[in-house]
XYZ file of C-alpha atoms in Angstrom:
627
model
C 156.220 110.171 50.251
C 155.304 108.969 46.892
C 151.736 109.116 45.749
C 149.483 105.974 45.792
C 149.161 105.282 42.085
C 153.203 105.426 41.880
C 153.627 103.196 44.878
C 151.137 100.685 43.223
C 153.037 100.687 40.204
C 156.370 99.959 41.626
C 154.885 97.262 44.044
C 153.463 95.583 40.850
C 156.819 95.583 39.205
C 158.558 94.238 42.134
C 156.027 91.576 42.421
C 157.119 90.307 38.950
C 160.624 89.750 40.350
C 159.515 87.526 43.001
C 160.904 83.850 42.945
C 159.048 81.004 42.154
C 159.778 78.894 45.252
C 157.378 77.851 47.683
C 157.155 80.264 50.814
C 155.204 82.761 52.775
C 154.218 86.221 51.507
C 153.854 89.138 54.098
C 151.809 92.159 53.046
C 152.384 95.413 54.821
C 150.475 98.739 54.733
C 151.856 102.467 54.580
C 152.652 102.401 58.233
C 154.734 99.103 57.770
C 152.305 97.217 59.669
C 151.721 93.558 58.573
C 148.206 93.097 57.379
C 148.209 89.709 55.835
C 150.186 86.652 55.919
C 149.887 83.871 53.323
C 151.357 80.785 51.850
C 152.010 79.575 48.167
C 153.554 76.732 46.301
C 154.713 79.466 43.669
C 155.344 82.930 45.509
C 155.432 84.895 42.248
C 152.310 83.498 40.779
C 150.249 83.700 44.071
C 151.234 87.176 44.722
C 150.891 88.586 41.189
C 147.254 86.799 41.214
C 146.282 89.771 43.829
C 146.979 92.336 41.298
C 145.411 90.923 38.200
C 142.327 92.669 36.746
C 139.897 89.721 37.376
C 140.989 89.835 40.988
C 140.155 93.417 41.471
C 136.797 92.976 40.368
C 136.353 90.836 43.636
C 135.098 93.081 46.624
C 137.165 91.158 49.270
C 140.542 91.159 47.215
C 140.186 94.815 45.924
C 139.740 96.002 49.583
C 142.791 94.073 50.791
C 144.919 95.255 47.966
C 143.938 98.953 48.356
C 145.809 98.515 51.849
C 148.900 97.036 50.591
C 152.221 99.211 50.099
C 154.881 96.541 50.443
C 155.261 92.777 50.202
C 157.956 90.656 51.671
C 158.426 86.878 50.910
C 160.241 84.159 52.958
C 161.181 81.088 50.785
C 160.826 77.560 52.038
C 162.074 74.186 50.623
C 158.315 72.677 50.597
C 154.833 73.985 50.696
C 154.380 72.045 53.969
C 157.155 74.264 55.528
C 155.359 77.067 54.193
C 151.943 76.012 55.897
C 153.798 75.598 59.410
C 155.720 78.844 59.046
C 152.472 80.979 57.835
C 150.753 79.545 60.897
C 153.440 80.620 63.275
C 153.573 84.135 61.774
C 149.808 84.384 61.731
C 150.069 83.737 65.556
C 153.181 86.027 66.148
C 151.749 89.157 64.280
C 147.817 88.469 64.261
C 147.404 90.447 60.957
C 144.241 92.111 60.611
C 143.182 90.281 57.636
C 144.234 86.964 58.386
C 141.663 84.419 60.095
C 141.893 84.611 63.993
C 139.591 81.928 65.541
C 137.349 83.570 67.996
C 134.050 81.586 68.928
C 131.095 83.428 67.708
C 129.686 82.181 70.972
C 131.697 81.023 73.852
C 130.222 78.169 75.313
C 131.206 77.076 78.694
C 133.655 74.295 79.756
C 134.107 72.246 82.845
C 137.467 72.668 84.529
C 139.264 70.199 86.774
C 142.185 72.214 88.115
C 145.570 70.527 88.254
C 146.329 70.282 92.013
C 146.185 67.992 94.916
C 142.662 68.596 95.717
C 141.280 69.714 92.535
C 138.398 72.293 92.074
C 135.606 71.329 89.577
C 133.791 74.273 88.167
C 132.240 76.092 85.057
C 134.268 78.458 83.041
C 134.502 80.055 79.571
C 138.275 80.695 80.023
C 140.929 78.085 78.866
C 144.247 78.443 81.000
C 146.965 76.171 79.717
C 148.298 74.863 83.046
C 147.520 71.143 83.132
C 143.930 71.395 84.186
C 141.539 69.100 82.498
C 138.786 70.498 80.489
C 135.390 68.874 79.208
C 133.116 70.545 76.652
C 132.072 72.847 75.225
C 128.381 72.527 76.398
C 126.016 74.629 74.360
C 123.014 73.617 76.560
C 124.177 75.735 79.558
C 121.252 74.559 81.915
C 122.389 70.910 81.623
C 126.042 72.019 82.800
C 124.513 73.713 85.676
C 122.238 70.847 86.533
C 125.440 68.713 86.448
C 127.580 70.868 88.827
C 124.553 71.174 91.173
C 124.855 67.208 91.578
C 128.580 67.574 91.833
C 128.052 70.038 94.646
C 125.641 67.668 96.314
C 126.826 64.416 96.057
C 130.636 64.768 95.986
C 132.324 66.410 98.893
C 134.851 68.492 97.011
C 135.932 72.056 97.824
C 133.788 74.802 96.869
C 136.243 77.718 97.787
C 137.308 79.920 94.976
C 141.196 79.983 95.697
C 143.234 78.363 92.888
C 145.369 76.860 94.319
C 143.961 75.932 97.310
C 144.724 77.979 100.315
C 145.150 76.566 103.804
C 142.721 77.796 106.419
C 142.639 77.611 110.293
C 139.098 76.580 110.479
C 136.700 74.733 108.254
C 134.103 76.611 106.319
C 130.328 76.215 106.278
C 130.281 73.632 103.736
C 132.219 71.254 105.961
C 129.839 71.680 108.714
C 126.800 70.783 106.525
C 128.633 67.642 105.096
C 129.248 68.873 101.666
C 133.129 69.342 101.976
C 135.784 67.266 103.651
C 137.803 70.313 104.086
C 141.181 69.764 102.520
C 142.035 73.382 103.403
C 142.328 72.343 107.028
C 144.192 69.130 106.127
C 140.860 66.848 107.283
C 140.507 65.334 103.732
C 142.043 62.122 102.776
C 143.758 62.461 99.455
C 143.035 59.067 98.329
C 139.095 59.350 98.755
C 139.068 62.708 97.036
C 140.954 61.441 94.051
C 138.335 58.471 93.769
C 135.564 61.308 93.614
C 137.734 62.968 90.753
C 137.987 59.701 89.020
C 134.207 59.396 89.163
C 133.617 62.836 87.931
C 136.000 62.342 84.892
C 134.070 59.176 83.999
C 130.885 60.816 84.013
C 132.229 63.418 81.826
C 133.633 61.399 79.318
C 130.655 59.129 79.195
C 132.281 56.303 80.678
C 130.125 55.397 83.333
C 129.289 51.599 83.088
C 131.754 50.783 85.988
C 130.391 53.766 88.215
C 126.759 52.733 87.566
C 127.530 49.210 88.818
C 129.244 50.581 91.872
C 126.190 53.024 92.695
C 123.951 50.212 92.214
C 125.670 47.871 94.437
C 125.779 50.367 97.205
C 122.032 51.255 96.646
C 121.289 47.644 97.086
C 123.371 47.152 99.956
C 121.817 50.177 101.732
C 118.253 48.948 100.856
C 119.036 45.443 102.257
C 120.199 47.092 105.444
C 116.738 49.238 105.469
C 118.728 52.504 105.317
C 116.177 53.621 102.559
C 117.107 57.302 102.917
C 120.876 56.366 101.967
C 119.688 53.864 99.071
C 117.294 56.534 97.831
C 120.484 59.095 97.753
C 122.282 56.501 95.580
C 119.283 56.082 93.336
C 119.054 59.762 92.768
C 122.747 60.082 91.965
C 122.574 57.235 89.461
C 119.498 58.922 87.747
C 121.045 62.408 87.570
C 124.326 60.866 86.105
C 122.208 59.046 83.307
C 120.247 62.278 82.654
C 123.318 64.247 82.163
C 125.078 61.953 79.902
C 121.946 61.552 77.881
C 121.408 65.457 77.609
C 124.906 65.742 76.017
C 123.968 63.470 73.071
C 121.566 64.407 70.360
C 121.325 61.998 67.435
C 122.985 58.686 66.615
C 125.205 58.341 63.512
C 128.069 55.825 63.593
C 130.280 54.396 66.427
C 133.467 56.720 65.114
C 134.968 59.659 66.948
C 135.020 62.195 64.200
C 134.342 65.966 63.546
C 132.018 67.374 60.903
C 133.241 70.746 59.525
C 131.060 72.788 57.175
C 132.002 76.314 55.568
C 129.830 78.723 54.034
C 130.879 82.115 52.971
C 129.824 85.354 51.291
C 131.988 88.029 49.345
C 133.794 88.932 52.566
C 132.299 86.844 55.535
C 132.879 83.334 56.343
C 131.459 80.772 58.932
C 132.763 77.571 59.896
C 130.737 74.963 62.246
C 132.345 71.976 63.567
C 130.073 69.158 65.201
C 131.789 66.847 67.360
C 130.588 63.151 67.208
C 131.734 60.964 69.940
C 130.616 57.525 70.478
C 128.213 57.720 67.950
C 126.425 61.010 69.154
C 126.709 64.532 68.370
C 128.190 65.689 71.729
C 129.049 69.398 71.072
C 129.243 72.147 68.502
C 131.870 74.953 67.885
C 130.936 78.024 65.770
C 133.720 80.260 64.232
C 133.266 83.420 61.901
C 135.720 85.602 60.341
C 136.233 88.190 57.322
C 137.803 86.518 54.581
C 140.446 87.261 51.973
C 141.067 83.949 50.578
C 139.240 81.139 48.788
C 137.324 78.512 50.489
C 139.783 75.662 50.072
C 142.634 78.055 51.734
C 140.157 79.355 54.561
C 139.473 75.557 55.367
C 143.154 74.456 55.582
C 144.177 77.422 57.774
C 141.088 76.746 60.048
C 142.331 73.003 60.592
C 145.695 74.218 61.592
C 144.402 76.820 64.160
C 141.320 74.865 65.431
C 143.060 71.744 66.226
C 146.096 73.342 67.410
C 144.185 75.221 69.920
C 141.703 72.467 70.780
C 144.273 69.640 71.407
C 147.503 70.040 73.223
C 149.851 67.206 74.337
C 148.199 64.408 76.298
C 147.713 65.000 79.946
C 148.962 62.460 82.203
C 147.246 62.454 85.804
C 148.782 59.994 88.220
C 145.731 60.318 90.353
C 143.453 58.643 87.815
C 142.982 54.967 87.240
C 143.926 53.496 83.919
C 140.174 53.617 82.645
C 139.706 57.385 83.617
C 143.216 58.113 82.122
C 142.338 56.526 78.772
C 139.301 58.710 78.708
C 141.197 61.815 79.398
C 143.870 60.885 76.713
C 141.007 60.243 74.157
C 139.547 63.561 74.937
C 142.967 65.213 74.564
C 143.514 63.674 71.074
C 141.680 64.914 67.677
C 139.599 62.563 65.844
C 141.076 60.593 63.087
C 138.312 61.412 60.609
C 136.905 64.878 59.600
C 133.968 65.037 57.306
C 133.922 68.250 55.453
C 131.884 70.137 52.768
C 134.998 72.064 51.339
C 138.073 69.547 51.036
C 141.189 71.675 52.128
C 144.911 70.738 51.174
C 144.696 67.143 52.385
C 148.368 65.999 51.932
C 149.475 68.963 54.011
C 147.181 68.619 56.808
C 147.607 64.825 56.993
C 151.334 65.367 57.432
C 150.776 68.045 60.085
C 148.255 65.900 62.193
C 150.757 63.011 62.090
C 153.844 64.948 63.245
C 151.963 67.170 65.696
C 149.555 64.701 67.182
C 150.560 61.325 65.858
C 147.042 60.791 64.426
C 146.648 59.306 60.779
C 143.946 61.862 59.696
C 141.171 61.149 57.010
C 139.588 64.147 55.498
C 136.451 63.225 53.372
C 133.288 64.532 51.834
C 129.993 62.978 52.487
C 129.501 59.656 50.999
C 126.191 58.325 51.929
C 122.757 59.699 53.265
C 123.713 59.555 56.901
C 126.808 61.800 56.255
C 124.797 64.028 54.068
C 122.329 64.424 56.674
C 124.642 65.749 59.347
C 126.368 67.742 56.883
C 123.204 69.566 56.113
C 122.681 69.946 59.736
C 126.017 71.718 60.058
C 125.571 73.876 56.879
C 122.171 74.985 58.173
C 124.245 76.200 61.526
C 126.533 78.181 59.247
C 123.548 79.669 57.428
C 121.982 80.958 60.582
C 125.450 82.317 61.792
C 126.230 84.097 58.567
C 122.939 85.720 58.697
C 123.784 86.931 62.365
C 127.263 87.915 61.234
C 125.755 90.166 58.272
C 123.615 91.823 60.784
C 126.455 92.637 63.090
C 128.325 94.393 60.341
C 126.400 97.485 61.578
C 127.919 97.074 64.849
C 131.313 96.898 63.525
C 130.818 100.087 61.347
C 129.484 101.905 64.433
C 132.661 100.712 66.648
C 134.979 102.202 63.923
C 133.194 105.429 64.067
C 133.404 105.503 67.775
C 137.107 104.932 67.448
C 137.464 107.884 64.820
C 135.098 110.273 66.718
C 136.728 109.928 70.014
C 140.299 109.754 68.604
C 140.797 106.245 70.110
C 144.139 104.018 69.447
C 142.052 101.005 68.420
C 138.505 99.916 67.501
C 136.632 99.398 70.985
C 135.669 95.569 70.360
C 135.622 95.202 74.158
C 134.112 97.948 76.351
C 133.977 97.800 80.229
C 131.553 100.276 81.831
C 131.506 101.531 85.266
C 128.891 103.033 87.532
C 128.345 103.657 91.191
C 125.130 103.251 93.367
C 124.474 103.863 97.014
C 121.657 104.817 99.456
C 122.679 107.996 101.275
C 126.226 106.638 101.350
C 125.069 102.956 102.571
C 125.401 99.833 100.468
C 128.031 101.384 98.202
C 128.767 99.484 95.279
C 130.414 99.830 91.745
C 129.283 97.845 88.794
C 131.492 96.802 85.926
C 129.612 95.815 82.728
C 131.344 94.213 79.805
C 130.319 94.691 76.006
C 131.822 92.780 73.141
C 131.238 93.884 69.630
C 128.492 96.456 70.821
C 126.507 93.708 72.779
C 126.506 92.932 76.447
C 128.694 90.036 77.642
C 126.890 89.118 80.854
C 129.587 86.258 82.175
C 132.010 89.067 82.351
C 130.052 91.309 84.417
C 131.484 92.232 87.736
C 130.298 93.935 91.142
C 132.611 95.548 93.795
C 131.508 96.249 97.155
C 133.149 99.564 98.228
C 135.300 99.239 101.117
C 137.582 102.488 101.328
C 134.811 104.851 102.446
C 133.914 105.645 105.984
C 130.606 104.743 107.084
C 127.685 106.795 105.455
C 130.186 108.677 103.469
C 129.486 109.623 99.933
C 132.355 110.141 97.268
C 131.631 108.912 93.813
C 135.385 109.792 92.808
C 136.801 107.638 95.654
C 134.494 104.928 94.770
C 135.443 105.064 90.907
C 139.251 105.131 92.060
C 138.615 101.913 94.215
C 136.482 99.976 91.620
C 139.019 100.807 88.616
C 142.000 99.973 90.655
C 140.820 96.809 91.968
C 139.799 95.804 88.485
C 142.794 96.647 86.592
C 145.274 95.802 89.198
C 143.925 92.232 88.863
C 144.084 92.137 85.070
C 147.626 93.520 85.052
C 148.909 91.043 88.008
C 147.434 87.983 86.170
C 148.509 89.142 82.722
C 144.779 88.988 81.520
C 143.347 90.744 78.488
C 142.666 94.512 78.957
C 139.524 96.092 77.226
C 139.667 98.397 74.383
C 137.778 100.962 76.117
C 136.715 101.866 79.600
C 133.558 103.972 80.067
C 132.805 105.692 83.207
C 129.403 107.065 83.817
C 129.974 110.810 84.677
C 131.784 113.835 83.574
C 135.347 115.182 83.921
C 135.615 114.410 87.664
C 134.860 110.712 87.252
C 137.058 110.753 84.194
C 140.087 112.212 86.051
C 139.411 109.807 89.009
C 139.895 106.719 86.655
C 142.843 108.184 84.721
C 144.555 108.949 87.896
C 144.419 105.205 88.733
C 145.478 103.927 85.362
C 148.419 106.433 85.502
C 149.333 104.937 88.830
C 149.138 101.428 87.878
C 151.368 102.236 84.736
C 148.698 101.278 82.366
C 148.732 103.507 79.238
C 147.356 101.094 76.505
C 143.591 101.295 77.560
C 141.336 104.101 75.847
C 139.227 105.929 78.494
C 136.072 107.969 78.248
C 133.451 109.447 80.463
C 129.628 109.815 79.264
C 127.494 112.537 81.118
C 123.848 111.909 81.282
C 122.102 115.279 81.002
C 123.334 116.229 77.436
C 124.917 112.976 76.574
C 128.473 114.673 76.356
C 131.607 112.414 76.073
C 134.803 113.335 77.675
C 138.271 111.922 76.860
C 141.692 112.593 78.369
C 143.832 115.340 76.694
C 140.798 117.073 75.257
C 139.548 120.239 76.884
C 136.278 120.388 75.044
C 133.365 117.373 75.224
C 132.368 115.343 72.034
C 128.825 115.202 71.211
C 127.910 112.292 68.958
C 124.777 112.837 66.783
C 121.527 111.979 68.634
C 120.016 108.436 67.637
C 122.922 107.099 65.855
C 124.393 103.736 66.205
C 127.613 104.824 67.869
C 125.920 107.042 70.660
C 123.143 104.298 71.108
C 126.240 101.541 71.873
C 127.678 103.876 74.432
C 124.232 104.944 76.136
C 123.497 101.200 76.256
C 126.815 100.434 78.092
C 126.280 103.466 80.465
C 122.717 102.524 81.128
C 123.366 98.685 81.697
C 126.034 99.671 84.257
C 123.475 101.819 85.961
C 120.876 99.087 86.217
C 123.527 96.435 87.305
C 124.790 98.530 90.276
C 121.084 99.970 91.176
C 119.823 96.234 91.080
C 122.541 95.097 93.541
C 122.232 97.839 95.577
C 118.728 97.123 96.248
C 119.432 93.408 96.834
C 121.784 94.577 99.594
C 119.314 96.537 101.258
C 116.790 93.754 101.039
C 119.414 91.450 102.696
C 119.977 93.553 105.508
C 116.119 93.882 106.177
C 115.997 90.030 106.202
C 119.066 89.661 108.577
C 117.125 91.993 110.987
C 113.791 90.102 110.565
C 115.688 86.664 111.232
C 117.777 88.089 114.248
C 114.542 89.078 116.164
C 113.704 85.088 116.424
C 114.900 83.638 119.647
C 117.983 81.549 119.059
C 118.948 83.252 115.866
C 121.961 85.619 115.952
C 124.189 87.117 113.086
C 125.943 83.980 112.126
C 122.992 81.665 111.885
C 120.899 84.329 109.862
C 123.987 84.644 107.485
C 124.139 80.719 107.050
C 120.306 80.218 106.499
C 120.279 83.111 103.771
C 123.460 81.669 102.258
C 122.099 78.210 101.771
C 118.527 79.069 100.964
C 118.982 82.231 99.067
C 115.777 84.143 100.260
C 113.255 84.432 103.178
C 110.589 82.712 101.064
C 112.842 79.836 100.372
C 113.459 79.629 104.226
C 109.709 80.168 104.977
C 108.690 77.405 102.533
C 111.271 74.855 103.584
C 110.412 71.799 105.858
C 111.875 71.710 109.459
C 114.195 68.859 109.000
C 115.819 70.426 105.770
C 116.162 73.857 107.361
C 117.746 72.004 110.490
C 120.283 70.064 108.449
C 121.230 72.599 105.744
C 121.498 75.585 108.221
C 122.895 73.500 111.069
C 120.144 74.559 113.530
C 118.626 72.346 116.388
C 115.066 70.962 115.435
C 113.350 73.177 117.979
C 115.026 76.391 116.436
C 114.226 75.194 113.122
C 110.537 75.034 113.935
C 110.498 78.260 115.439
C 111.939 80.087 112.514
C 109.446 78.628 109.972
C 106.527 79.442 112.504
C 107.704 82.941 112.970
C 108.214 83.618 109.233
C 104.646 82.125 108.150
C 103.142 84.163 110.869
C 104.851 87.408 110.104
C 102.963 89.940 107.820
C 106.199 91.434 106.780
C 107.164 88.093 104.726
């Protein structure tokens, strides 16, 4: 193999012979891996610029150039064709040094599934299956309030299955009148669709007709002296108005537009997009990445990737009325106006938007005080995100050291940790915690109640095998993303238990390690001797945090299971209460204190108890010293 200096000289000579056509350049490293893809109006001029002495003084350029061992080019007829080809190649190869859009924080969205009886729920995962998505919602509290409203006021299905699975008998929610039980074919499809329409109108802010309908029903019930029902409609109306207002921050103009601000340092770049809908700021998306291009190029690439990801083809849903369908179509189309602080390649992007979305895009810089004010807000969000990103560089360095120290095949950006908890063989559970970029990602945490062990048996190896099998069999079957590293709490025995499961599942692209508590030794497959990372260093602290968080999560759930069993035993001592009724009460109210502090009529209605039995329950709990 030629030495690096000779390779560089040959590379620079080859660059001089590149064509002057528009096209795409593909940079590869010594292993012939694609590390960067770019577009150019003049390929020779653009690629040569990387090797100029002035370019070598720039930190970001010099870092990239050191990795380049070979450059290929693909010529195109126009610069626009090069833009489209560049985007396709970045999607295909995912080069290390190109922009790859990942939310700096993944805000939840509301999903309405694409099926006859849709499910409405919160998620952070977008699946391209025709489902409707609304959001993202930075204020997680407000989305929870809204979903609580949906659960109580709309009789939609609550079951987890997607698509809906048919059952022989309706579930508890049907009995407490919170679900019309489509799973047993009791629900009327047209009535269900009307409720979905109402929810779509709320989520798109199009609630005038819904308000009128609710006000009409409220007045009708009040006139008929059905005051409780009238109050119910009044509460729904109030909750809907509150939810809509909480999504809107500040009034600017009546246009539908986005505000995109970009700030960068030598190597880091942040872009914040504020969504302005119906004159209000209704959402924010924030993206960060390592950059090896100028800001104009970064903004242009961002436009292509962001709007391609955010907006697909317009979704047609026959069950929606014209008003709701118009709202959905509007939601699924990108705005015609985007306010920017860095102007990208306007002509190319305008052509792209027209061909892909049929939208005549206008890109412009702030022109008046109001536009300058909202841009300042977006830039301040960028500045704060850049500060956070700079701090996280220490995590990136630590993860790279973990990769090198353990001999992993990739940097462990996503780590999933497992631990087992039980009490003398009872209430055995396995936790699975997830860390991304060295930090806990709590929405991805999972718990597994171990089912394969005989009663009161203790077998940590078997428990690990079951938990690992259930987790990664599901990820494999559903073609979901696998973690970069699995960390087991324990030593060689626990490691081999997990390794055997992965081999049986024919999953060979996940790194695996075990961290033993006493001496903080790390065990990895294929190495006889354990690895000891330096005490107190960031790499070891990250792995310890994963291990300790898995232990905490498992222990907490184990304790909660024990508390529940005590609660069941106590409730079943009350005359008229058996196993089923005690389960219903705890499921509905969540805790013994909530049951004890509820009123008789609420307990009777929500738990399906006769009034006398509900009275007996509350009296017993209030008089019991154990509660």
